[in-house]
Amino acid sequence: MRNPLSDRTVALKPSGIRKFFDVVSEMPDAISLGVGEPDFDTPWHIRDEGIYSLEKGKTFYTSNAGLMELRKEICNYLNRKYELRYEPKSQVLITVGGSEAIDMALRAMINPGDEVIIPQPSYVSYEPCAILANATPVILDLKAENEFRLTAKELEAAITDKTKVVILPFPNNPTGAIMEKEDLEAIAKVIIENDIYVLSDEIYAELTYTSKGHVSIASIPGMLERTILINGFSKAFAMTGWRLGYACGPTEIIAQMTKIHQFAIMCAPTTSQYAAIEALKNGDDDVAQMCESYNQRRRYLLNVFEKMGLPCFEPFGAFYVFPCIKEFGMTSDEFALKFLEEEKVAVVPGTAFGDSGEGFLRISYAYSMDELKEAIGRLERFVAKLREAK
Amino acid sequence: MREKILSIIEKNSRIGINELAVMLGEDELAVANEIAAMEEEGVICGYHTLIDWEKTNIETVSALIEVTVTLQRGQGFDNIAERIYQYPEVNSVYLISGGYDLLVNLEGKSLKEVSSFVSNKLSTLDSVLSTATHFVLKKYKDHGTILGKKRIDEREKFVL
């Protein structure tokens, strides 16, 4: 029989921590700091709107780009939060999570051989999506000494004549790094000079713990027309299971993305779209409350790491801290596996997010304070043991 | 800072000052002073424990009593409320807008004890015109906490 498989798909590297998943799944009593989704339930009034829409029989497809009312609310929201101006009719596409938007954007913009710059450590899907879109991924290793921010110099060095798109994954999963206005202005200059586009994944935008809050690169002068902004409801409104995100950008790009979306997906889930309208209209207080809780836990973790003498830069975004474990002379994988075996706590090795994550761990604080304290107590014990053994 | 301290200790009054200060990113002494000041001002009126009595062997009965009163010269709602809230078995007294005047929450050992309080003490007050007693059959949620159910984390252990 002929080989039924696509060579390109087979060649895609599977997620690096598969074996780790397997070990954890055989340890039902293990506790975890490995989860990349909110621990909060979706606020009740949002769930209630979803239920209400079902009761009213809103069970049909929506238009391909999504409910117009939702697109309008998204434009209002982006305007009030980040001073962005998008046209609901032609510049917004509702997608099945931010993930779909990443895929669609790359497929809409890439010609074979175009280079996509992917700063790492970062979320695992950019590279495979770029490859599936026929792009050549160019990995840019972010550095701990820059607090894992992207600098203009690093970006400039990675750009070639073939560069078409740079991915901007901030606030960042797994490092928690953010890009402040000045950082964005510096790279925007390079982007404009080199005539390239930005795919800005701002799914964690609401979870920014500086007084100024998140700044979108699309709000920097000259960048709106060069940016595909990706955001969604998963992290901000604790709606991961609803699978709802969106992309905003220049009309011509959104039109092509909508075309692919129409053929591949049809439309995002209708129930989720109705719930999301409620989230945007009346969800600000919920977001503020969740954000305050995350921030309290973030401060708690940073304080504990400082006491433990575990080096960790202060991350101002998402719900992750990214401590350095190089002093123990183990790889991230080895450390995480040993920690799991000895203390039954699952954390994610930094290398799951790119080679530049070596020597680091991703620790999620999407957990209650009680859970965090238990797990961190075990980490303290484990670290003390390792240091004693040295 | 006050609002943030209150929102945390309203849920968990046992949290240590040190931990509270870390979580809020504030100085420990400043947090301690603020709490002391709020205790002094009566903003913080006490630290209680939320108990699900259903889970104990101790029998308790609680009732909500709607009370309609008549006001007399020189005597306002405050005076009548005071006469009622002095009784130790009275858990709370609220002045209510709408169809009746005071809502009294009563905790007693038995049905008999509650009814005897209503008929012998509450109804006999001169200013009380009428009462309607509602016995609580089951408490689902109290003080913002859902009773009876422990939350289970249903998330996958690893999500990238």
Coordinates of C-alpha atoms in Angstrom, one line a residue:
Chain A
M1 CA 0.0 0.0 0.0
R2 CA 1.1 3.5 -0.6
N3 CA 2.2 5.7 2.3
P4 CA -1.0 7.4 3.4
L5 CA 0.7 10.3 5.2
S6 CA 1.9 13.7 4.3
D7 CA 5.7 14.0 4.6
R8 CA 5.5 17.5 5.9
T9 CA 3.0 16.6 8.6
V10 CA 5.0 13.6 9.7
A11 CA 8.1 15.7 9.8
L12 CA 6.5 18.1 12.3
K13 CA 8.1 17.6 15.7
P14 CA 5.6 16.4 18.3
S15 CA 5.3 18.5 21.4
G16 CA 8.5 18.0 23.4
I17 CA 7.0 17.0 26.6
R18 CA 4.9 14.1 25.5
K19 CA 6.9 11.6 27.6
F20 CA 6.4 13.9 30.6
F21 CA 2.6 13.8 30.0
D22 CA 2.8 10.1 30.1
V23 CA 4.6 9.9 33.4
V24 CA 2.2 12.3 35.0
S25 CA -0.9 10.5 33.7
E26 CA 0.3 7.4 35.6
M27 CA 0.6 9.4 38.8
P28 CA -3.0 10.2 39.8
D29 CA -1.9 11.6 43.2
A30 CA 0.5 14.1 41.6
I31 CA -0.3 17.7 42.1
S32 CA 0.4 20.1 39.3
L33 CA 1.7 23.6 38.6
G34 CA 1.6 22.8 34.9
V35 CA -1.7 24.2 33.8
G36 CA -2.0 27.0 31.3
E37 CA -5.6 27.9 31.8
P38 CA -7.4 29.9 34.5
D39 CA -8.5 28.1 37.7
F40 CA -11.7 30.3 37.8
D41 CA -15.0 29.2 36.4
T42 CA -16.4 31.3 33.7
P43 CA -18.4 34.1 35.5
W44 CA -21.9 32.9 36.0
H45 CA -23.6 35.8 34.1
I46 CA -21.6 34.8 31.0
R47 CA -22.5 31.2 31.3
D48 CA -26.1 32.2 31.9
E49 CA -26.2 34.1 28.6
G50 CA -24.8 31.0 26.8
I51 CA -27.5 28.9 28.3
Y52 CA -30.2 31.5 27.6
S53 CA -29.1 31.6 23.9
L54 CA -29.6 27.8 23.8
E55 CA -33.0 28.1 25.4
K56 CA -34.0 30.6 22.8
G57 CA -33.0 28.2 20.1
K58 CA -29.9 30.2 18.9
T59 CA -28.4 27.0 17.6
F60 CA -27.7 27.9 13.9
Y61 CA -24.5 28.9 12.2
T62 CA -23.6 32.6 12.4
S63 CA -22.1 34.5 9.5
N64 CA -18.6 33.3 8.7
A65 CA -16.9 36.2 10.3
G66 CA -19.1 35.9 13.4
L67 CA -22.1 37.7 14.9
M68 CA -22.1 41.4 14.0
E69 CA -23.0 42.4 17.5
L70 CA -20.0 40.5 18.9
R71 CA -17.7 42.1 16.3
K72 CA -19.0 45.5 17.3
E73 CA -18.5 44.8 21.0
I74 CA -14.9 43.6 20.2
C75 CA -14.2 46.9 18.4
N76 CA -15.6 48.9 21.3
Y77 CA -13.6 46.9 23.8
L78 CA -10.3 47.3 21.9
N79 CA -11.0 50.9 21.5
R80 CA -11.7 51.5 25.2
K81 CA -8.9 49.3 26.5
Y82 CA -6.1 49.8 24.0
E83 CA -7.0 52.8 21.9
L84 CA -7.4 50.8 18.7
R85 CA -9.8 51.5 15.9
Y86 CA -11.1 48.6 13.9
E87 CA -14.1 48.5 11.6
P88 CA -16.5 45.6 12.7
K89 CA -17.6 44.9 9.2
S90 CA -14.3 44.2 7.5
Q91 CA -11.5 44.1 10.1
V92 CA -12.6 41.5 12.6
L93 CA -12.8 37.7 12.3
I94 CA -14.2 35.6 15.2
T95 CA -12.2 32.3 15.4
V96 CA -12.2 29.1 17.3
G97 CA -9.8 30.3 20.0
G98 CA -6.7 32.4 19.4
S99 CA -5.0 29.2 18.0
E100 CA -7.2 29.2 14.9
A101 CA -6.4 32.8 14.3
I102 CA -2.7 32.1 14.4
D103 CA -3.1 29.4 11.8
M104 CA -5.4 31.4 9.6
A105 CA -3.2 34.5 9.7
L106 CA -0.1 32.7 8.7
R107 CA -1.9 30.8 5.9
A108 CA -3.3 34.1 4.6
M109 CA 0.0 35.9 4.5
I110 CA 2.7 33.5 3.7
N111 CA 4.2 32.6 0.3
P112 CA 6.5 29.5 0.1
G113 CA 9.9 30.4 1.4
D114 CA 8.8 33.5 3.3
E115 CA 10.5 33.7 6.6
V116 CA 8.6 34.0 9.9
I117 CA 10.5 35.2 12.9
I118 CA 9.5 33.3 16.0
P119 CA 10.8 34.6 19.3
Q120 CA 11.2 31.8 21.8
P121 CA 10.5 30.7 24.5
S122 CA 7.0 31.0 23.4
Y123 CA 3.7 29.1 22.9
V124 CA 4.2 25.8 21.0
S125 CA 2.0 26.3 18.0
Y126 CA 3.7 29.2 16.1
E127 CA 6.5 27.0 14.5
P128 CA 4.3 24.1 13.3
C129 CA 1.6 26.6 12.0
A130 CA 4.4 28.5 10.1
I131 CA 5.7 25.2 8.6
L132 CA 2.2 24.1 7.6
A133 CA 1.7 27.5 5.9
N134 CA 4.9 26.9 3.8
A135 CA 7.0 29.4 5.7
T136 CA 10.5 29.0 6.9
P137 CA 10.5 29.5 10.6
V138 CA 13.4 31.6 12.0
I139 CA 13.8 31.1 15.7
L140 CA 14.9 34.1 17.7
D141 CA 16.2 33.2 21.2
L142 CA 15.0 35.7 23.8
K143 CA 17.4 36.3 26.6
A144 CA 17.0 36.1 30.4
E145 CA 19.1 39.3 30.8
N146 CA 16.6 41.2 28.8
E147 CA 13.8 39.7 30.9
F148 CA 12.8 37.8 27.8
R149 CA 11.7 40.9 26.0
L150 CA 12.3 41.3 22.3
T151 CA 14.9 44.1 21.6
A152 CA 15.2 46.1 18.4
K153 CA 18.8 44.8 18.0
E154 CA 17.8 41.2 18.2
L155 CA 15.0 41.7 15.7
E156 CA 17.2 43.6 13.3
A157 CA 19.7 40.8 13.4
A158 CA 17.1 38.2 12.5
I159 CA 15.6 40.0 9.6
T160 CA 16.6 39.0 6.0
D161 CA 15.2 40.0 2.6
K162 CA 12.9 37.0 3.0
T163 CA 11.3 38.0 6.3
K164 CA 7.6 38.6 5.9
V165 CA 6.2 38.3 9.4
V166 CA 7.4 38.5 13.0
I167 CA 5.4 36.9 15.7
L168 CA 5.1 39.0 18.9
P169 CA 4.0 36.7 21.7
F170 CA 3.5 39.2 24.6
P171 CA 2.4 39.0 27.5
N172 CA 4.4 35.8 27.1
N173 CA 3.6 32.2 27.8
P174 CA 5.8 30.7 29.3
T175 CA 8.0 33.5 30.7
G176 CA 5.4 36.0 31.8
A177 CA 7.4 38.7 30.0
I178 CA 5.7 41.8 28.7
M179 CA 6.6 44.5 26.2
E180 CA 6.1 48.1 27.4
K181 CA 5.4 51.0 25.2
E182 CA 9.1 52.0 24.8
D183 CA 10.0 48.4 23.9
L184 CA 7.3 48.3 21.3
E185 CA 8.3 51.7 19.8
A186 CA 11.8 50.5 19.4
I187 CA 10.9 47.4 17.5
A188 CA 8.1 49.1 15.5
K189 CA 10.8 51.3 14.0
V190 CA 12.7 48.3 12.8
I191 CA 9.5 46.7 11.5
I192 CA 8.4 49.7 9.5
E193 CA 11.9 50.3 8.1
N194 CA 12.1 46.7 6.9
D195 CA 8.5 46.6 5.6
I196 CA 7.4 43.5 7.5
Y197 CA 4.2 42.5 9.3
V198 CA 3.5 41.6 12.9
L199 CA 1.3 38.8 14.2
S200 CA 0.7 40.0 17.7
D201 CA -0.6 37.3 20.0
E202 CA -2.2 39.3 22.8
I203 CA -4.3 36.6 24.4
Y204 CA -2.9 37.4 27.9
A205 CA -3.3 41.2 27.4
E206 CA -5.7 41.6 30.3
L207 CA -3.3 39.8 32.7
T208 CA -0.8 42.6 32.8
Y209 CA 0.4 43.7 36.3
T210 CA 1.9 47.1 35.7
S211 CA 0.0 50.3 36.5
K212 CA 0.0 51.3 32.8
G213 CA -1.4 48.0 31.7
H214 CA -1.0 46.3 28.4
V215 CA 0.0 48.3 25.3
S216 CA -0.8 46.8 21.9
I217 CA 1.8 47.3 19.2
A218 CA -1.1 48.1 16.8
S219 CA -1.5 51.4 18.8
I220 CA 2.0 52.5 17.9
P221 CA 1.8 55.0 14.9
G222 CA 2.2 53.3 11.6
M223 CA 1.7 49.8 13.0
L224 CA -2.1 49.4 12.7
E225 CA -1.8 48.6 9.0
R226 CA 1.1 46.1 9.6
T227 CA -0.4 44.2 12.5
I228 CA -2.7 41.2 12.8
L229 CA -3.8 41.4 16.4
I230 CA -4.9 38.1 18.0
N231 CA -6.9 38.0 21.2
G232 CA -9.7 35.9 22.7
F233 CA -11.8 35.1 25.7
S234 CA -9.9 32.1 27.2
K235 CA -7.5 33.8 29.5
A236 CA -9.2 37.2 30.2
F237 CA -12.7 35.8 31.0
A238 CA -11.7 32.2 32.0
M239 CA -13.5 30.8 28.9
T240 CA -10.9 28.2 27.6
G241 CA -13.5 25.5 26.9
W242 CA -15.7 27.8 24.9
R243 CA -13.1 28.0 22.2
L244 CA -13.5 31.6 21.1
G245 CA -10.9 34.1 19.9
Y246 CA -10.6 36.7 17.3
A247 CA -8.2 38.4 14.8
C248 CA -8.3 42.1 13.9
G249 CA -6.2 43.7 11.1
P250 CA -6.1 45.3 7.7
T251 CA -9.2 44.6 5.6
E252 CA -7.3 42.7 2.9
I253 CA -5.7 40.3 5.3
I254 CA -8.9 39.7 7.3
A255 CA -10.8 39.1 4.0
Q256 CA -8.4 36.3 3.1
M257 CA -8.4 34.8 6.6
T258 CA -12.2 34.8 6.5
K259 CA -12.1 33.0 3.2
I260 CA -10.0 30.1 4.7
H261 CA -12.1 30.2 7.9
Q262 CA -15.2 29.8 5.8
F263 CA -13.9 26.7 4.1
A264 CA -12.2 25.1 7.1
I265 CA -14.4 26.0 10.0
M266 CA -17.6 27.7 8.8
C267 CA -18.0 29.8 11.9
A268 CA -17.0 29.9 15.6
P269 CA -19.4 28.2 18.0
T270 CA -22.7 30.2 18.2
T271 CA -23.4 29.6 21.9
S272 CA -19.9 30.9 22.7
Q273 CA -20.4 34.0 20.6
Y274 CA -23.6 34.9 22.6
A275 CA -21.8 34.4 25.9
A276 CA -18.9 36.5 24.7
I277 CA -21.1 39.5 24.0
E278 CA -22.1 39.4 27.6
A279 CA -18.5 39.0 28.7
L280 CA -17.5 42.2 26.8
K281 CA -20.6 44.2 27.9
N282 CA -20.6 43.3 31.6
G283 CA -17.4 41.5 32.4
D284 CA -15.0 44.2 33.4
D285 CA -15.4 43.7 37.1
D286 CA -14.8 39.9 36.8
V287 CA -11.6 40.5 34.8
A288 CA -10.4 43.0 37.4
Q289 CA -11.1 40.6 40.3
M290 CA -9.4 37.7 38.6
C291 CA -6.5 39.8 37.7
E292 CA -6.1 41.0 41.3
S293 CA -6.0 37.4 42.5
Y294 CA -3.4 36.4 39.9
N295 CA -1.3 39.4 40.9
Q296 CA -1.4 38.4 44.6
R297 CA -0.3 34.9 43.8
R298 CA 2.4 36.3 41.5
R299 CA 3.8 38.4 44.3
Y300 CA 3.6 35.5 46.7
L301 CA 5.7 33.2 44.3
L302 CA 8.3 35.9 43.6
N303 CA 8.7 36.4 47.3
V304 CA 9.1 32.7 47.9
F305 CA 11.7 32.3 45.1
E306 CA 13.6 35.2 46.5
K307 CA 13.7 33.6 49.9
M308 CA 14.8 30.3 48.3
G309 CA 17.5 32.0 46.4
L310 CA 16.0 30.8 43.1
P311 CA 16.8 33.4 40.4
C312 CA 13.7 34.7 38.7
F313 CA 13.1 38.0 36.9
E314 CA 9.9 39.7 37.8
P315 CA 7.3 38.8 35.2
F316 CA 4.6 41.3 34.7
G317 CA 2.2 39.4 32.5
A318 CA 0.2 36.1 32.0
F319 CA 0.0 33.7 34.9
Y320 CA 3.5 32.2 34.8
V321 CA 6.8 32.6 36.5
F322 CA 10.0 31.3 34.9
P323 CA 12.6 30.6 37.5
C324 CA 16.1 29.6 36.6
I325 CA 17.4 26.2 37.8
K326 CA 20.8 26.2 36.2
E327 CA 22.7 26.0 39.5
F328 CA 21.6 22.4 40.0
G329 CA 23.5 21.1 37.0
M330 CA 20.5 19.4 35.5
T331 CA 18.6 20.1 32.3
S332 CA 15.1 21.4 32.7
D333 CA 13.8 18.0 31.7
E334 CA 15.8 16.2 34.2
F335 CA 14.9 18.6 37.0
A336 CA 11.2 18.5 36.2
L337 CA 11.2 14.7 36.0
K338 CA 13.1 14.3 39.3
F339 CA 10.9 16.8 41.0
L340 CA 7.9 14.9 39.8
E341 CA 9.2 11.5 40.9
E342 CA 10.4 12.7 44.3
E343 CA 7.8 15.2 45.3
K344 CA 4.9 14.4 42.9
V345 CA 4.6 17.9 41.6
A346 CA 4.3 18.5 37.9
V347 CA 5.9 21.7 36.4
V348 CA 6.7 22.3 32.8
P349 CA 10.4 22.3 31.6
G350 CA 11.3 25.5 29.8
T351 CA 12.5 23.5 26.8
A352 CA 8.9 22.6 26.0
F353 CA 8.7 26.2 24.6
G354 CA 12.0 26.2 22.6
D355 CA 15.6 25.4 23.2
S356 CA 16.2 28.8 24.8
G357 CA 14.0 27.7 27.6
E358 CA 16.8 25.4 28.8
G359 CA 17.6 25.9 32.4
F360 CA 14.2 27.3 33.3
L361 CA 10.9 26.0 34.5
R362 CA 7.4 27.3 33.8
I363 CA 5.4 27.5 37.0
S364 CA 1.8 28.4 36.6
Y365 CA -0.1 30.3 39.3
A366 CA -3.5 29.6 37.9
Y367 CA -4.1 27.8 41.2
S368 CA -5.6 28.7 44.6
M369 CA -3.2 30.0 47.2
D370 CA -3.7 26.8 49.2
E371 CA -2.7 24.7 46.3
L372 CA 0.3 27.0 45.5
K373 CA 1.5 26.8 49.1
E374 CA 1.4 23.0 49.2
A375 CA 3.3 22.7 45.9
I376 CA 5.8 25.4 46.7
G377 CA 6.5 23.8 50.1
R378 CA 7.5 20.7 48.2
L379 CA 9.7 22.7 45.8
E380 CA 11.4 24.3 48.8
R381 CA 12.1 20.8 50.3
F382 CA 13.3 19.5 46.9
V383 CA 15.7 22.4 46.3
A384 CA 17.1 22.1 49.9
K385 CA 17.8 18.4 49.3
L386 CA 19.6 19.1 46.0
R387 CA 21.7 21.8 47.5
E388 CA 22.6 19.6 50.4
A389 CA 23.7 16.8 48.1
K390 CA 26.1 19.1 46.3
Chain B
M1 CA -5.0 49.3 50.4
R2 CA -8.1 49.0 52.7
E3 CA -10.4 47.6 50.1
K4 CA -7.8 45.0 49.1
I5 CA -7.1 44.0 52.6
L6 CA -10.8 43.7 53.3
S7 CA -11.5 41.6 50.2
I8 CA -8.9 39.1 51.2
I9 CA -9.6 38.8 54.9
E10 CA -13.3 38.7 54.3
K11 CA -12.7 35.4 52.7
N12 CA -9.8 34.2 54.9
S13 CA -9.4 36.0 58.3
R14 CA -6.7 33.5 59.3
I15 CA -4.2 34.8 56.8
G16 CA -0.9 36.0 58.4
I17 CA 0.0 39.7 58.2
N18 CA 3.3 38.7 56.5
E19 CA 1.6 36.8 53.8
L20 CA -1.0 39.5 53.3
A21 CA 1.7 42.1 52.9
V22 CA 3.5 39.9 50.3
M23 CA 0.3 39.3 48.3
L24 CA -0.5 43.0 48.2
G25 CA 3.1 44.1 47.6
E26 CA 2.8 46.4 50.7
D27 CA 5.0 46.9 53.7
E28 CA 4.2 44.5 56.6
L29 CA 4.0 47.2 59.2
A30 CA 1.7 49.3 57.1
V31 CA -0.7 46.4 56.7
A32 CA -0.6 45.7 60.4
N33 CA -1.3 49.3 61.2
E34 CA -4.2 49.5 58.7
I35 CA -5.8 46.4 60.2
A36 CA -5.4 47.8 63.7
A37 CA -6.9 51.1 62.6
M38 CA -9.9 49.3 61.0
E39 CA -10.5 47.3 64.1
E40 CA -10.3 50.5 66.2
E41 CA -12.8 52.3 63.8
G42 CA -15.1 49.3 63.9
V43 CA -14.7 48.7 60.1
I44 CA -13.6 45.2 61.1
C45 CA -16.2 44.1 63.7
G46 CA -15.0 40.6 64.4
Y47 CA -13.5 37.4 63.0
H48 CA -15.9 34.6 62.8
T49 CA -15.9 31.0 61.6
L50 CA -18.3 29.8 58.9
I51 CA -19.7 26.5 60.1
D52 CA -21.8 24.1 58.2
W53 CA -23.8 22.8 61.2
E54 CA -25.5 20.2 59.0
K55 CA -22.2 18.3 59.1
T56 CA -22.1 18.2 62.9
N57 CA -24.1 16.2 65.4
I58 CA -25.4 19.5 66.9
E59 CA -29.0 20.2 66.1
T60 CA -29.7 23.8 65.2
V61 CA -32.7 25.5 63.7
S62 CA -32.7 28.8 61.9
A63 CA -35.6 30.9 61.0
L64 CA -36.2 34.2 59.1
I65 CA -38.9 36.2 60.7
E66 CA -40.7 39.1 59.0
V67 CA -41.7 41.6 61.5
T68 CA -44.2 44.5 61.0
V69 CA -44.1 47.2 63.6
T70 CA -45.9 50.3 64.6
L71 CA -44.0 53.4 65.4
Q72 CA -44.9 55.4 68.5
R73 CA -44.0 59.0 69.4
G74 CA -40.4 59.2 70.3
Q75 CA -39.7 55.7 69.2
G76 CA -38.2 55.0 65.8
F77 CA -37.1 51.8 64.1
D78 CA -33.8 51.9 65.8
N79 CA -35.3 51.6 69.2
I80 CA -37.4 48.7 68.2
A81 CA -34.5 47.0 66.5
E82 CA -32.5 47.4 69.7
R83 CA -35.1 45.7 71.8
I84 CA -34.9 42.8 69.4
Y85 CA -31.2 42.5 68.8
Q86 CA -30.4 42.4 72.4
Y87 CA -31.6 38.8 72.6
P88 CA -28.6 36.5 72.2
E89 CA -30.5 34.0 70.0
V90 CA -31.0 36.7 67.4
N91 CA -28.4 36.4 64.8
S92 CA -29.2 39.4 62.7
V93 CA -31.7 42.2 62.4
Y94 CA -32.2 44.2 59.2
L95 CA -34.5 47.1 58.5
I96 CA -36.2 46.2 55.2
S97 CA -37.9 48.2 52.5
G98 CA -41.2 46.8 51.1
G99 CA -43.9 44.7 52.6
Y100 CA -42.7 44.5 56.2
D101 CA -40.2 46.3 58.4
L102 CA -37.7 44.2 60.1
L103 CA -36.1 40.9 59.0
V104 CA -34.9 38.9 62.0
N105 CA -32.6 35.9 61.6
L106 CA -32.9 33.6 64.6
E107 CA -30.7 30.6 65.5
G108 CA -32.2 28.2 68.0
K109 CA -31.6 24.6 69.2
S110 CA -35.0 23.4 68.2
L111 CA -38.3 24.3 66.5
K112 CA -39.8 24.7 69.9
E113 CA -37.2 27.1 71.1
V114 CA -37.7 29.3 68.0
S115 CA -41.5 29.3 68.2
S116 CA -41.4 30.1 71.9
F117 CA -39.1 33.0 71.2
V118 CA -41.5 34.3 68.6
S119 CA -44.7 33.9 70.6
N120 CA -43.3 34.8 74.0
K121 CA -40.7 37.5 73.4
L122 CA -41.1 39.0 69.9
S123 CA -44.9 39.1 69.4
T124 CA -45.5 40.4 72.9
L125 CA -43.5 43.6 72.2
D126 CA -45.9 46.6 72.1
S127 CA -44.6 47.9 68.9
V128 CA -44.7 44.6 67.0
L129 CA -47.9 44.3 65.0
S130 CA -47.4 41.0 63.3
T131 CA -44.8 38.4 62.5
A132 CA -44.3 35.7 59.8
T133 CA -41.8 33.0 60.6
H134 CA -40.0 31.1 57.9
F135 CA -37.9 28.1 59.0
V136 CA -34.8 27.4 57.0
L137 CA -34.9 23.9 55.5
K138 CA -31.5 23.9 53.9
K139 CA -28.6 26.3 53.5
Y140 CA -27.0 26.2 50.1
K141 CA -24.7 29.2 50.3
D142 CA -23.8 31.3 53.3
H143 CA -21.5 34.3 53.5
G144 CA -20.4 33.9 49.8
T145 CA -19.4 30.3 50.4
I146 CA -21.2 27.3 48.8
L147 CA -21.8 24.8 51.5
G148 CA -21.4 21.1 51.3
K149 CA -19.5 20.8 48.0
K150 CA -15.8 20.6 47.7
R151 CA -14.4 22.1 44.6
I152 CA -12.6 19.6 42.3
D153 CA -10.0 20.7 39.8
E154 CA -11.1 19.1 36.6
R155 CA -8.4 20.6 34.4
E156 CA -5.9 18.5 32.7
K157 CA -2.6 18.4 34.7
F158 CA -0.7 19.8 31.7
V159 CA -1.9 22.5 29.4
L160 CA 0.7 24.3 27.4

